[in-house]
N, CA, C and O atoms as CSV, one atom per row, in Angstrom:
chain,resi,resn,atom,element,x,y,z
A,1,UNK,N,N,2.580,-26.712,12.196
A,1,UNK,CA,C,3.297,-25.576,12.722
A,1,UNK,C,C,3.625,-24.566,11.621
A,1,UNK,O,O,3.725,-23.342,11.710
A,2,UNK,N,N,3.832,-25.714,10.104
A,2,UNK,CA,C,4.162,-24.363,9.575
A,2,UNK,C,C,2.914,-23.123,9.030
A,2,UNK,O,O,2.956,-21.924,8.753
A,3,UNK,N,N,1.850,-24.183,9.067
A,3,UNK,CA,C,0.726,-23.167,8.469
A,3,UNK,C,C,0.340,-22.081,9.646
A,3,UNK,O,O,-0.446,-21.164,9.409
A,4,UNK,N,N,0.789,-22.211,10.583
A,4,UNK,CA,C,0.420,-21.025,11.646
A,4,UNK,C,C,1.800,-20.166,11.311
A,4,UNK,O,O,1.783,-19.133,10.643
A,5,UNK,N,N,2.439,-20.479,11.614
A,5,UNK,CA,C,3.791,-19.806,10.749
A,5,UNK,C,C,3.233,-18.787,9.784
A,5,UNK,O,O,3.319,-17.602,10.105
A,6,UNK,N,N,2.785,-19.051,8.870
A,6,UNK,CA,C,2.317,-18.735,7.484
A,6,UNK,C,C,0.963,-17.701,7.925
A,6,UNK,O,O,0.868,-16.640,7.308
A,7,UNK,N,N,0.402,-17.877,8.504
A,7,UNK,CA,C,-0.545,-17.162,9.183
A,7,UNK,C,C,-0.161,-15.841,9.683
A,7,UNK,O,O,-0.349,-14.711,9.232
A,8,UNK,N,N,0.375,-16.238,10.640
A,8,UNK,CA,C,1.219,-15.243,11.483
A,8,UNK,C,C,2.080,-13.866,10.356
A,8,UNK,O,O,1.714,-12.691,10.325
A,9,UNK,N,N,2.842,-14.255,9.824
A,9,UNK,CA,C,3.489,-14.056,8.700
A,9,UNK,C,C,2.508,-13.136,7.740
A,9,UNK,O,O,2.795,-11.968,7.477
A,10,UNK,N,N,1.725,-13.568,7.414
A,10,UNK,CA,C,0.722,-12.724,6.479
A,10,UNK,C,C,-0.241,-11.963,7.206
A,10,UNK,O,O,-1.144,-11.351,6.637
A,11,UNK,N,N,-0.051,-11.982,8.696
A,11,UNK,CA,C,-1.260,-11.185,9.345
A,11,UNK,C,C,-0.103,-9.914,9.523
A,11,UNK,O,O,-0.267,-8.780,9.075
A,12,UNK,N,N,1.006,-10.348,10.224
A,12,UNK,CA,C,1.896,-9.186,10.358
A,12,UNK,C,C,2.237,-8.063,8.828
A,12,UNK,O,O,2.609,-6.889,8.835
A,13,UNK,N,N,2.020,-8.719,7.964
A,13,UNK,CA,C,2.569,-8.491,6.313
A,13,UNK,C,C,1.639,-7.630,5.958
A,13,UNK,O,O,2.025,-6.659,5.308
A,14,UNK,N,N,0.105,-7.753,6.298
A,14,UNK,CA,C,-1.318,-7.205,5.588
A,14,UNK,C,C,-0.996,-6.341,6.577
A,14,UNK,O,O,-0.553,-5.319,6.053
A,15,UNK,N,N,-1.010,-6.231,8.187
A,15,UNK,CA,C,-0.973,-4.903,8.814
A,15,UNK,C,C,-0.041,-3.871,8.550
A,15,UNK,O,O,-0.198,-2.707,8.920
A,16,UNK,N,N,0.942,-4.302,7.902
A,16,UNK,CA,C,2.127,-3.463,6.998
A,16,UNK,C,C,2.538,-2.750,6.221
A,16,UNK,O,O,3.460,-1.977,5.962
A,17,UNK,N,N,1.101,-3.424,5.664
A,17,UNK,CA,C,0.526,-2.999,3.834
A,17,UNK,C,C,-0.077,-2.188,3.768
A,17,UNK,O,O,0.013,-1.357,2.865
A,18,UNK,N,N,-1.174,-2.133,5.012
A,18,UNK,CA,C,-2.006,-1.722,5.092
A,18,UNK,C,C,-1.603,-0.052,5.644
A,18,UNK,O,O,-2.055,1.019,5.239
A,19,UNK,N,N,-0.539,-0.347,6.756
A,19,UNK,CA,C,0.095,0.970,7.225
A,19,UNK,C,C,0.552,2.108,6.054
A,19,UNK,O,O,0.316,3.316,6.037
A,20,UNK,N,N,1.310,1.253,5.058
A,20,UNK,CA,C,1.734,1.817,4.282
A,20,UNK,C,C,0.790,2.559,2.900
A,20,UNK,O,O,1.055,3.552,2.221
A,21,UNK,N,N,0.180,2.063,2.872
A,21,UNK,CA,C,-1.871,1.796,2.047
A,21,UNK,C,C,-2.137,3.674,2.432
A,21,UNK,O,O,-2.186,4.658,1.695
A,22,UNK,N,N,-2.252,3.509,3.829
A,22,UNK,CA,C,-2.677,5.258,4.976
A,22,UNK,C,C,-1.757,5.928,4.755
A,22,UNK,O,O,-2.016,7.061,4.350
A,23,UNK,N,N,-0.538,5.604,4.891
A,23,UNK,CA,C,0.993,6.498,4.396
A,23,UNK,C,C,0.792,7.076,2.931
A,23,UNK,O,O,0.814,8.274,2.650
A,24,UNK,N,N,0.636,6.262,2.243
A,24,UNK,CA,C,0.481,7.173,0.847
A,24,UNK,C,C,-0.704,7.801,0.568
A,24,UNK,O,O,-0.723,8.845,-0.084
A,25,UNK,N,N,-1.613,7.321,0.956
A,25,UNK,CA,C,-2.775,7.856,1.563
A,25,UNK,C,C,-2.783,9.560,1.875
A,25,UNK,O,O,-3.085,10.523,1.170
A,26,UNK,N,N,-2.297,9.429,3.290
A,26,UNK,CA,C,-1.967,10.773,3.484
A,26,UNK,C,C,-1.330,11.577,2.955
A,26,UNK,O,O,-1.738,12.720,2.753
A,27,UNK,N,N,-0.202,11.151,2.620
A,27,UNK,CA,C,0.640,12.031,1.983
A,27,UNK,C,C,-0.057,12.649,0.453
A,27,UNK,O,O,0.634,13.496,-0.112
A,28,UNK,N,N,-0.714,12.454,0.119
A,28,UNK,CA,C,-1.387,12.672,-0.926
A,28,UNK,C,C,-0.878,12.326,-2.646
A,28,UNK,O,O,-0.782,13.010,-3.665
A,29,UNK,N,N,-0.666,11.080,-2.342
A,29,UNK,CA,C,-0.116,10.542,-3.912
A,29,UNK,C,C,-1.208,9.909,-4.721
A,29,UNK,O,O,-1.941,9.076,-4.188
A,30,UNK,N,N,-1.380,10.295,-6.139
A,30,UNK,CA,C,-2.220,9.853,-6.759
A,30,UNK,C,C,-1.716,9.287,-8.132
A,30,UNK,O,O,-0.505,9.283,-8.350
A,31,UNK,N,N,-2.432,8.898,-8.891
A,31,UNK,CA,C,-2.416,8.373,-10.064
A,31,UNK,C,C,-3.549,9.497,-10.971
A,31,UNK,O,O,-3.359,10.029,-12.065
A,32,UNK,N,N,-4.331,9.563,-10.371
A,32,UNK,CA,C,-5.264,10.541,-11.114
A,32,UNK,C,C,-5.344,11.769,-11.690
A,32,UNK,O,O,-6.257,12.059,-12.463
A,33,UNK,N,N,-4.323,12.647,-11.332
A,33,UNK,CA,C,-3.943,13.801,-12.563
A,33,UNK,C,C,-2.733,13.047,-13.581
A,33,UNK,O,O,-2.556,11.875,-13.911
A,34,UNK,N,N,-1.990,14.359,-13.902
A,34,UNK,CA,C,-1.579,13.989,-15.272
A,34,UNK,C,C,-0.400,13.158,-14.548
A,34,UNK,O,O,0.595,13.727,-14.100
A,35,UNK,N,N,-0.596,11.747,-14.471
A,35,UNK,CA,C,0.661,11.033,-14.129
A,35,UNK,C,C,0.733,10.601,-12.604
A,35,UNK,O,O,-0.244,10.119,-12.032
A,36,UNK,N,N,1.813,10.781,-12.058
A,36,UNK,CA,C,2.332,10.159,-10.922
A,36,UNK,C,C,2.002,11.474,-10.063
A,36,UNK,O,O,3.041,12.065,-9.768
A,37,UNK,N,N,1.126,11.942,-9.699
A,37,UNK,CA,C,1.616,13.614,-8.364
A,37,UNK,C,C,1.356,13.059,-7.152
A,37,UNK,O,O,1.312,11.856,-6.893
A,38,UNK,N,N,1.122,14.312,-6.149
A,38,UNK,CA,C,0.851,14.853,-5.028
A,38,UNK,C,C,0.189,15.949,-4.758
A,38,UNK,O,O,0.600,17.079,-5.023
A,39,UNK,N,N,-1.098,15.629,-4.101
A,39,UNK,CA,C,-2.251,16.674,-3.933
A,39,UNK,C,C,-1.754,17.797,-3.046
A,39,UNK,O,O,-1.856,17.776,-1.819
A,40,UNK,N,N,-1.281,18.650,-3.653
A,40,UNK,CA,C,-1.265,20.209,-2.691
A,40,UNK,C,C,-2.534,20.186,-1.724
A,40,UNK,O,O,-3.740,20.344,-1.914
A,41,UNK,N,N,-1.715,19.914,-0.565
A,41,UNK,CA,C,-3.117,20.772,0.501
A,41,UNK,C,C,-2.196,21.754,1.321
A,41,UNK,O,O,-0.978,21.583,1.373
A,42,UNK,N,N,-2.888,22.871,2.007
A,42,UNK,CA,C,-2.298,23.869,2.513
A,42,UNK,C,C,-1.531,23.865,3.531
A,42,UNK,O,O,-0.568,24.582,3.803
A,43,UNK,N,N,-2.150,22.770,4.244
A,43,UNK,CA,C,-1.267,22.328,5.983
A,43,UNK,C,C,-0.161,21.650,5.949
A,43,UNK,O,O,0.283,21.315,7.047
A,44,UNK,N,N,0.564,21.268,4.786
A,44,UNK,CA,C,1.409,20.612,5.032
A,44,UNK,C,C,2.556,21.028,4.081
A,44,UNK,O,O,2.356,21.427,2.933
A,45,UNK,N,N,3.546,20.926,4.545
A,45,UNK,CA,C,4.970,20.877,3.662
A,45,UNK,C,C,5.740,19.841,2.617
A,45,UNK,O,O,5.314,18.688,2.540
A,46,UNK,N,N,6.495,20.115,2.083
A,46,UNK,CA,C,6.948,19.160,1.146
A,46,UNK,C,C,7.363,18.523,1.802
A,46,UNK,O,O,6.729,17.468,1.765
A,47,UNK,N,N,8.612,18.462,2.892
A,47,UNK,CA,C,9.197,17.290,3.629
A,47,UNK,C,C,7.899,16.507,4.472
A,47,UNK,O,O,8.044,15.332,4.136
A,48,UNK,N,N,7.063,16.553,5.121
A,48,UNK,CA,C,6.071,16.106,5.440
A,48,UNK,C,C,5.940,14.930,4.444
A,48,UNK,O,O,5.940,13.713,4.626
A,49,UNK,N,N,5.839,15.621,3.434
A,49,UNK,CA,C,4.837,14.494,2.304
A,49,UNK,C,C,5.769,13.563,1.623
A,49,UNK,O,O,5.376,12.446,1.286
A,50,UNK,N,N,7.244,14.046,1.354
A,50,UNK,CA,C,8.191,13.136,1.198
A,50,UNK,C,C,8.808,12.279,2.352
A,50,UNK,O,O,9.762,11.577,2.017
A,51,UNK,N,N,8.384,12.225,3.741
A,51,UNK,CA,C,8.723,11.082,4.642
A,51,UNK,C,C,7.361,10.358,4.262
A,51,UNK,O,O,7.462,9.246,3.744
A,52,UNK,N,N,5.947,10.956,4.498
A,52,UNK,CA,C,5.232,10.176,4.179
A,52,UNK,C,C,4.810,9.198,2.879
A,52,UNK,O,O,3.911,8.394,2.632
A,53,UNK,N,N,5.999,9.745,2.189
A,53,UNK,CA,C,5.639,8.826,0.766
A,53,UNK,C,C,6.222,7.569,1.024
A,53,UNK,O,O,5.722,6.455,0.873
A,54,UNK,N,N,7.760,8.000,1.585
A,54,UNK,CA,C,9.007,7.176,1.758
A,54,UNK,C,C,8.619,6.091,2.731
A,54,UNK,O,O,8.801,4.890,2.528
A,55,UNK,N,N,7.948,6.735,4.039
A,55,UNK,CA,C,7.392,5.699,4.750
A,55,UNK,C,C,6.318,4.327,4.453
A,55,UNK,O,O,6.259,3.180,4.895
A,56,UNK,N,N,5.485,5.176,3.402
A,56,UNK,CA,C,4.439,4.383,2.671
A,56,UNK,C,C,5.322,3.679,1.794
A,56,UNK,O,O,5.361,2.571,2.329
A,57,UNK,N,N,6.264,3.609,0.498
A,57,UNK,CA,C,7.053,2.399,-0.079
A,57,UNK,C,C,7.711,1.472,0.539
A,57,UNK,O,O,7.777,0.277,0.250
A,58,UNK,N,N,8.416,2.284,1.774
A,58,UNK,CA,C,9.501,1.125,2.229
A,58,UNK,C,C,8.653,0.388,3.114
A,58,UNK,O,O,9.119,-0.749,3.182
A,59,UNK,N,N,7.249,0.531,4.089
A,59,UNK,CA,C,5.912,-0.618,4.147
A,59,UNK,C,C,5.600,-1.518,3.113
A,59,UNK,O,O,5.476,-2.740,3.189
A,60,UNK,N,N,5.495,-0.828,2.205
A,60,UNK,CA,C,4.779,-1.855,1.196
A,60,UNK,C,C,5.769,-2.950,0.277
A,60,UNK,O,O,5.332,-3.817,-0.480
A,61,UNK,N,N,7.217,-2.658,0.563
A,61,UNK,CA,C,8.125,-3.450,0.256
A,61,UNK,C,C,8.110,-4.488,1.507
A,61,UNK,O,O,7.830,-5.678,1.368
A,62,UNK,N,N,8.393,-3.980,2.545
A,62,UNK,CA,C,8.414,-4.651,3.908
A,62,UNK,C,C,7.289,-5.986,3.741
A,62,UNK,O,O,7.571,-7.169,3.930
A,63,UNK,N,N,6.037,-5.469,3.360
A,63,UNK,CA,C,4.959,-6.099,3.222
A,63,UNK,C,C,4.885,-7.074,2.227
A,63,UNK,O,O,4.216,-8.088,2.424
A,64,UNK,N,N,5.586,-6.866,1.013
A,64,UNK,CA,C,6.278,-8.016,-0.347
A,64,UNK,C,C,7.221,-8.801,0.699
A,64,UNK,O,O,6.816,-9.851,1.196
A,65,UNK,N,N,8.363,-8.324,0.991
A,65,UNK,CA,C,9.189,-9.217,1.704
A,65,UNK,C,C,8.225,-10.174,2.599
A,65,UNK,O,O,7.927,-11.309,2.226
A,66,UNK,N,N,7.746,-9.573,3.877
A,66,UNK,CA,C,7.551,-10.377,4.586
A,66,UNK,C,C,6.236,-11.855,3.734
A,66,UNK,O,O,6.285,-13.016,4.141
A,67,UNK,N,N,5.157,-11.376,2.514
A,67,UNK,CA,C,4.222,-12.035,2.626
A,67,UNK,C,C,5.308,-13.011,1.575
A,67,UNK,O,O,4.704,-14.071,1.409
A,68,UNK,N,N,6.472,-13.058,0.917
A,68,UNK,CA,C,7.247,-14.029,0.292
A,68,UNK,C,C,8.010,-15.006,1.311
A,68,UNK,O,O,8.621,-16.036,1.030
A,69,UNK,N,N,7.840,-14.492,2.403
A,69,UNK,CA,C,8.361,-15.151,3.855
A,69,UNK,C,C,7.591,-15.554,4.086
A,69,UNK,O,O,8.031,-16.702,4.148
A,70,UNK,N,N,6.239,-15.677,4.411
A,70,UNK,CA,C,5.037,-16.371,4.502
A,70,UNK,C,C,4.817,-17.866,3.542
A,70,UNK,O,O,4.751,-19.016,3.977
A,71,UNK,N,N,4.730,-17.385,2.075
A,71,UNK,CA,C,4.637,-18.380,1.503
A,71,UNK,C,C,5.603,-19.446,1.207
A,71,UNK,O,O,5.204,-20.527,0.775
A,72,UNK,N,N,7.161,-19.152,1.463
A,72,UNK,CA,C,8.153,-19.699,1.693
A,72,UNK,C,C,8.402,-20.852,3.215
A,72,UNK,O,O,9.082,-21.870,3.341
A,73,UNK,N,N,7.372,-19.995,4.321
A,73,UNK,CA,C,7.604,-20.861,5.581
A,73,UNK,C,C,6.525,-22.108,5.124
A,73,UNK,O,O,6.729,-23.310,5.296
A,74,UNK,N,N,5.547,-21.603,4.612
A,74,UNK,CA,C,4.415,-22.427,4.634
A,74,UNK,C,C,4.632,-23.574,3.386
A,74,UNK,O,O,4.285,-24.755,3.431
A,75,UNK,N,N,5.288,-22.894,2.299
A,75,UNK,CA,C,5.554,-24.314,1.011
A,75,UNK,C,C,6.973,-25.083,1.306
A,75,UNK,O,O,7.360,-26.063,0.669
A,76,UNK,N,N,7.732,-24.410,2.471
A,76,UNK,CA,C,8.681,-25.371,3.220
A,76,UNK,C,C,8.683,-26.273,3.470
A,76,UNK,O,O,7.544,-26.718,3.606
A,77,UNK,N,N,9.674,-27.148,3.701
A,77,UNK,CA,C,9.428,-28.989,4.348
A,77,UNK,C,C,9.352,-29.887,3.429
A,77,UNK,O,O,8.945,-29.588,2.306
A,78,UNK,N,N,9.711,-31.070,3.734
A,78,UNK,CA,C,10.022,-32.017,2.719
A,78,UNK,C,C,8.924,-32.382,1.431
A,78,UNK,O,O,9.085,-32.672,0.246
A,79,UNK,N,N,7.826,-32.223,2.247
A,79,UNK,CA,C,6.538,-32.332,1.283
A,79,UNK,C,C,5.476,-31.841,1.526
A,79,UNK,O,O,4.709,-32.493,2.234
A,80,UNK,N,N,5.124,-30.725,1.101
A,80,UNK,CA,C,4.005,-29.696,1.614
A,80,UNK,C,C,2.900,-31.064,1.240
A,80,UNK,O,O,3.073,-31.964,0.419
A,81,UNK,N,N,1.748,-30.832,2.161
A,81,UNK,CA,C,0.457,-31.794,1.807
A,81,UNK,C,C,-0.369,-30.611,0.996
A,81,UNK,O,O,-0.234,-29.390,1.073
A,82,UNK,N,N,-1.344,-31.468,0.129
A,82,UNK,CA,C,-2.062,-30.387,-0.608
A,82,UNK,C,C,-3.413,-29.566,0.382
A,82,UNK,O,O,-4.260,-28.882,-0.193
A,83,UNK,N,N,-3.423,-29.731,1.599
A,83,UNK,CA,C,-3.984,-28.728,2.717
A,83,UNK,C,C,-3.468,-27.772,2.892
A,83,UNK,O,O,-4.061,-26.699,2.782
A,84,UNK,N,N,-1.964,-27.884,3.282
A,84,UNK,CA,C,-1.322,-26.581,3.709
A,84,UNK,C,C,-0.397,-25.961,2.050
A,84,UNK,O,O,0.476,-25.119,2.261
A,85,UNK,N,N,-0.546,-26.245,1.043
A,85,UNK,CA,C,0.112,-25.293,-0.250
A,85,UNK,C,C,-1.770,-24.821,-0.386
A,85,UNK,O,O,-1.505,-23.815,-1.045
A,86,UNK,N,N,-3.048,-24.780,-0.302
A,86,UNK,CA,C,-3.833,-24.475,-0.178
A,86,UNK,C,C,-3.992,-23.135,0.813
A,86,UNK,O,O,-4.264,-21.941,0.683
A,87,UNK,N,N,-3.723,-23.877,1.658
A,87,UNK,CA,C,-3.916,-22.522,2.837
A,87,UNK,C,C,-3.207,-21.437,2.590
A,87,UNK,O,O,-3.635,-20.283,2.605
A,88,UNK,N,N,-1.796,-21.891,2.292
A,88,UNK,CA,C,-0.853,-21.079,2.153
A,88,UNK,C,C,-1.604,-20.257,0.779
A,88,UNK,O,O,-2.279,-19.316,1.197
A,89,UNK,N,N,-1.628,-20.329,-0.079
A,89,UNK,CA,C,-1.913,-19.875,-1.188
A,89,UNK,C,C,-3.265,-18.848,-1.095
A,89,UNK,O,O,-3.385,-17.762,-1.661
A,90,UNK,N,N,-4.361,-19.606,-0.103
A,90,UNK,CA,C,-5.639,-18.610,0.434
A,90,UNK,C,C,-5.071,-17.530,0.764
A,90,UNK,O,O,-5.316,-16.509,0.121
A,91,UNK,N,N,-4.092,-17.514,1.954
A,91,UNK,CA,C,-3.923,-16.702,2.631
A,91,UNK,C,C,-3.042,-15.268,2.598
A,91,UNK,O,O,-3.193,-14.192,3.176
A,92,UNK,N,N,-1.920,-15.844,1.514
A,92,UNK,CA,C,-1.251,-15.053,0.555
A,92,UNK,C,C,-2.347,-13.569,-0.685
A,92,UNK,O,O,-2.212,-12.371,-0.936
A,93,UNK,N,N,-3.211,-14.557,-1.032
A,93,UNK,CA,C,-3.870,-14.046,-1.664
A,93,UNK,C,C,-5.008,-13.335,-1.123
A,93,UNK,O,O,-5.706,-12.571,-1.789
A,94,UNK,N,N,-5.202,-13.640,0.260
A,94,UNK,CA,C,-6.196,-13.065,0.955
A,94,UNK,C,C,-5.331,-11.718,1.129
A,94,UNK,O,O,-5.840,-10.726,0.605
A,95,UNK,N,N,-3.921,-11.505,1.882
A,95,UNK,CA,C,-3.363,-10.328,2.163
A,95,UNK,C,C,-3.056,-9.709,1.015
A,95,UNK,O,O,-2.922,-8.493,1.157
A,96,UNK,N,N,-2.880,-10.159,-0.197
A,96,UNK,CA,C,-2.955,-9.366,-1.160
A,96,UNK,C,C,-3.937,-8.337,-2.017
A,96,UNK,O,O,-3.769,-7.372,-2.763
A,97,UNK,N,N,-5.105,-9.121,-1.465
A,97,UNK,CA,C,-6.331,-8.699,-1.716
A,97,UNK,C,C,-6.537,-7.176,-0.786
A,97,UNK,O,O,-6.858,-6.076,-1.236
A,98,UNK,N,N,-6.220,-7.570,0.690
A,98,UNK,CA,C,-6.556,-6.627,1.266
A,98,UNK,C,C,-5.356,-5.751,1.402
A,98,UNK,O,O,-5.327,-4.726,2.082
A,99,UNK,N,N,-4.427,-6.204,0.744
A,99,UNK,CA,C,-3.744,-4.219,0.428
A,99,UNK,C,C,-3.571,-3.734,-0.719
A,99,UNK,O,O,-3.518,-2.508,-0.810
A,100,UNK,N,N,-3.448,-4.480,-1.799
A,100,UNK,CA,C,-3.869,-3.896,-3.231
A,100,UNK,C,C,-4.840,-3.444,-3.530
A,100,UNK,O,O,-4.865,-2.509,-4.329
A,101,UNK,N,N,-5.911,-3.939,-3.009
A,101,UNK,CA,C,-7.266,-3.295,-3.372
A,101,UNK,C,C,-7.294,-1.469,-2.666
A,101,UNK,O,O,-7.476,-0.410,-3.266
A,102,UNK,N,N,-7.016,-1.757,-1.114
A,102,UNK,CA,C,-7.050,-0.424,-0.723
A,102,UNK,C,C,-6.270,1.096,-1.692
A,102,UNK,O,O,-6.688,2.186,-2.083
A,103,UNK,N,N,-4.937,0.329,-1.740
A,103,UNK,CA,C,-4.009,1.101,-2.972
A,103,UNK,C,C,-4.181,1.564,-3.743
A,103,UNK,O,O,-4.102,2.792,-3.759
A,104,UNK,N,N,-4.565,0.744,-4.984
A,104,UNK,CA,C,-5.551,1.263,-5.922
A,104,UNK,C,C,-6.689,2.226,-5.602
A,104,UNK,O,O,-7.045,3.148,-6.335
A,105,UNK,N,N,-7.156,1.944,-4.563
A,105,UNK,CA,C,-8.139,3.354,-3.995
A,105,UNK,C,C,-7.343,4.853,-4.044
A,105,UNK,O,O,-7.515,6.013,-4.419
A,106,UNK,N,N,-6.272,3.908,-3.340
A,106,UNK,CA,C,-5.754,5.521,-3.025
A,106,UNK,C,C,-4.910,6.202,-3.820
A,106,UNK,O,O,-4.718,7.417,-3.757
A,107,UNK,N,N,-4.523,5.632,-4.386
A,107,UNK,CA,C,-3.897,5.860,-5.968
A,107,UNK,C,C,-4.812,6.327,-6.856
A,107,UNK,O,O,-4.392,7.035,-7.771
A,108,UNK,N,N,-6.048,6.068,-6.781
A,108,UNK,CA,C,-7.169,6.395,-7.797
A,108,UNK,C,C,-7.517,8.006,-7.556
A,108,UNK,O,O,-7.548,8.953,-8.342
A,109,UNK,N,N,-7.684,7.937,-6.597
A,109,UNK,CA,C,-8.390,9.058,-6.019
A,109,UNK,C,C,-7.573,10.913,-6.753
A,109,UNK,O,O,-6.477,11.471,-6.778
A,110,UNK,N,N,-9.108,11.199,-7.250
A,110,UNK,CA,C,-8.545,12.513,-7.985
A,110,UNK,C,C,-8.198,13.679,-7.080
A,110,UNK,O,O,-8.748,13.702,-5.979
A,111,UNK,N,N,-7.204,14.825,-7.461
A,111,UNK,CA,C,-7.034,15.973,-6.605
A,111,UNK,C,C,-8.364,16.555,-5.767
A,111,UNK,O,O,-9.285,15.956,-6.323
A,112,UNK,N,N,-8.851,17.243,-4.923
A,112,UNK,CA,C,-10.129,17.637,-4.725
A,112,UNK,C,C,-10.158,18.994,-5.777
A,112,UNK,O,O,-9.215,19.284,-6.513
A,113,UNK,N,N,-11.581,19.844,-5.681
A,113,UNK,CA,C,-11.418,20.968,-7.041
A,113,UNK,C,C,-11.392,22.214,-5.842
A,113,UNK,O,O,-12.044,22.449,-4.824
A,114,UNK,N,N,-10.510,22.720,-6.408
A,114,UNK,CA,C,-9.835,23.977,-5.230
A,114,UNK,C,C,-11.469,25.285,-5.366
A,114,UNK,O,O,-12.094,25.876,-6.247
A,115,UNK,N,N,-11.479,25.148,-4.029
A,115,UNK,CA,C,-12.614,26.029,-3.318
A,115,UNK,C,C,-12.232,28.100,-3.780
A,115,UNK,O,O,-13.068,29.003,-3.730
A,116,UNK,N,N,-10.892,28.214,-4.138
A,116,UNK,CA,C,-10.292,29.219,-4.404
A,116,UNK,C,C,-9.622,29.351,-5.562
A,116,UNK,O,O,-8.466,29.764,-5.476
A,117,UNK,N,N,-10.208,29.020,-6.981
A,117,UNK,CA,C,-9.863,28.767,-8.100
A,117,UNK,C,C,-8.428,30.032,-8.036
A,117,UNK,O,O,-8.507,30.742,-7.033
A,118,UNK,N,N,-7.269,30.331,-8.916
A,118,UNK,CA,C,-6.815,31.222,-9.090
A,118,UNK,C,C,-7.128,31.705,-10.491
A,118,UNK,O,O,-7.350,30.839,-11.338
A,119,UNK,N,N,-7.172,32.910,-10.820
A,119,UNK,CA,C,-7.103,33.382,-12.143
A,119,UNK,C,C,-6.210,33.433,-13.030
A,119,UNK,O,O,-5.128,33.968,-12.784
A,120,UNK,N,N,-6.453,32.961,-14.067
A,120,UNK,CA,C,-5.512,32.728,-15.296
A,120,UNK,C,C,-4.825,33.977,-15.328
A,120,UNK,O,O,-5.461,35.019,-15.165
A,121,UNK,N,N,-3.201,33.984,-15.582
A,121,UNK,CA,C,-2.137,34.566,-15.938
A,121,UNK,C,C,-2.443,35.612,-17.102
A,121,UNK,O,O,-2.859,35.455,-18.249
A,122,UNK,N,N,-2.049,36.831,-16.308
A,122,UNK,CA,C,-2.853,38.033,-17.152
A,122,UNK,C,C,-4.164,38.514,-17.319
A,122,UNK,O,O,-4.364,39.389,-18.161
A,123,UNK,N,N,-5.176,38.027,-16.572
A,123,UNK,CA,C,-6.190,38.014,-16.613
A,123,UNK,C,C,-7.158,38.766,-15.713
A,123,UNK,O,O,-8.353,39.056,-15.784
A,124,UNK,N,N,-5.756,39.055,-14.467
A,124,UNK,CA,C,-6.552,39.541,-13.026
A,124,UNK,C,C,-6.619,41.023,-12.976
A,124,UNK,O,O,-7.153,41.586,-12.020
């Protein structure tokens, strides 16, 4: 019971992660200019992009919490057998896989190169 537990737990946790993965996503946060930004695009506003950031961390915390609830239901009980601290441990690492990896995508990802360069200051 508990490894379905544990299942359950990390399927809800990765769809979480994953929500939050598209949240920062959209909102346009990167790692790839100088530091920590946010890709200016034209359609959208700053508050826009600050719920969508906010929405995307407090997922991906949600998603820590819950997959430490996972591995906690599953290494529970008087004596885990070495089947289920196995599973548990696959499966942990399976949802970790599939939202860190996406992250790093989207974190990677450079500004696009503006179609409407502006001209240097003093120059026009």
């Amino acid at each position: 019971m508990r490894i379905v537990g544990t299942v359950l737990l990390a399927i809800a946790a990765t769809l979480v992660g994953l929500f939050g993965d598209f949240m920062l996503g959209l909102s346009g946060l990167t790692l790839a200019g100088p530091g920590l930004s946010v890709i200016e695009y034209s359609d959208a506003d700053d508050a826009e992009r600050s719920i969508g950031i906010g929405m995307g961390v407090v997922s991906l915390l949600v998603w820590l919490v819950l997959l430490l609830s996972a591995a906690l239901v599953g290494l529970g009980g008087d004596r885990p057998t070495r089947a289920r601290r196995a599973t548990v441990w696959v499966v942990v690492g399976l949802s970790a896989v599939l939202v860190l990896g996406p992250l790093a995508a989207v974190l990677a990802t450079p500004p696009p190169v503006s179609e409407y360069p502006l001209p240097e200051w003093d120059r026009a």
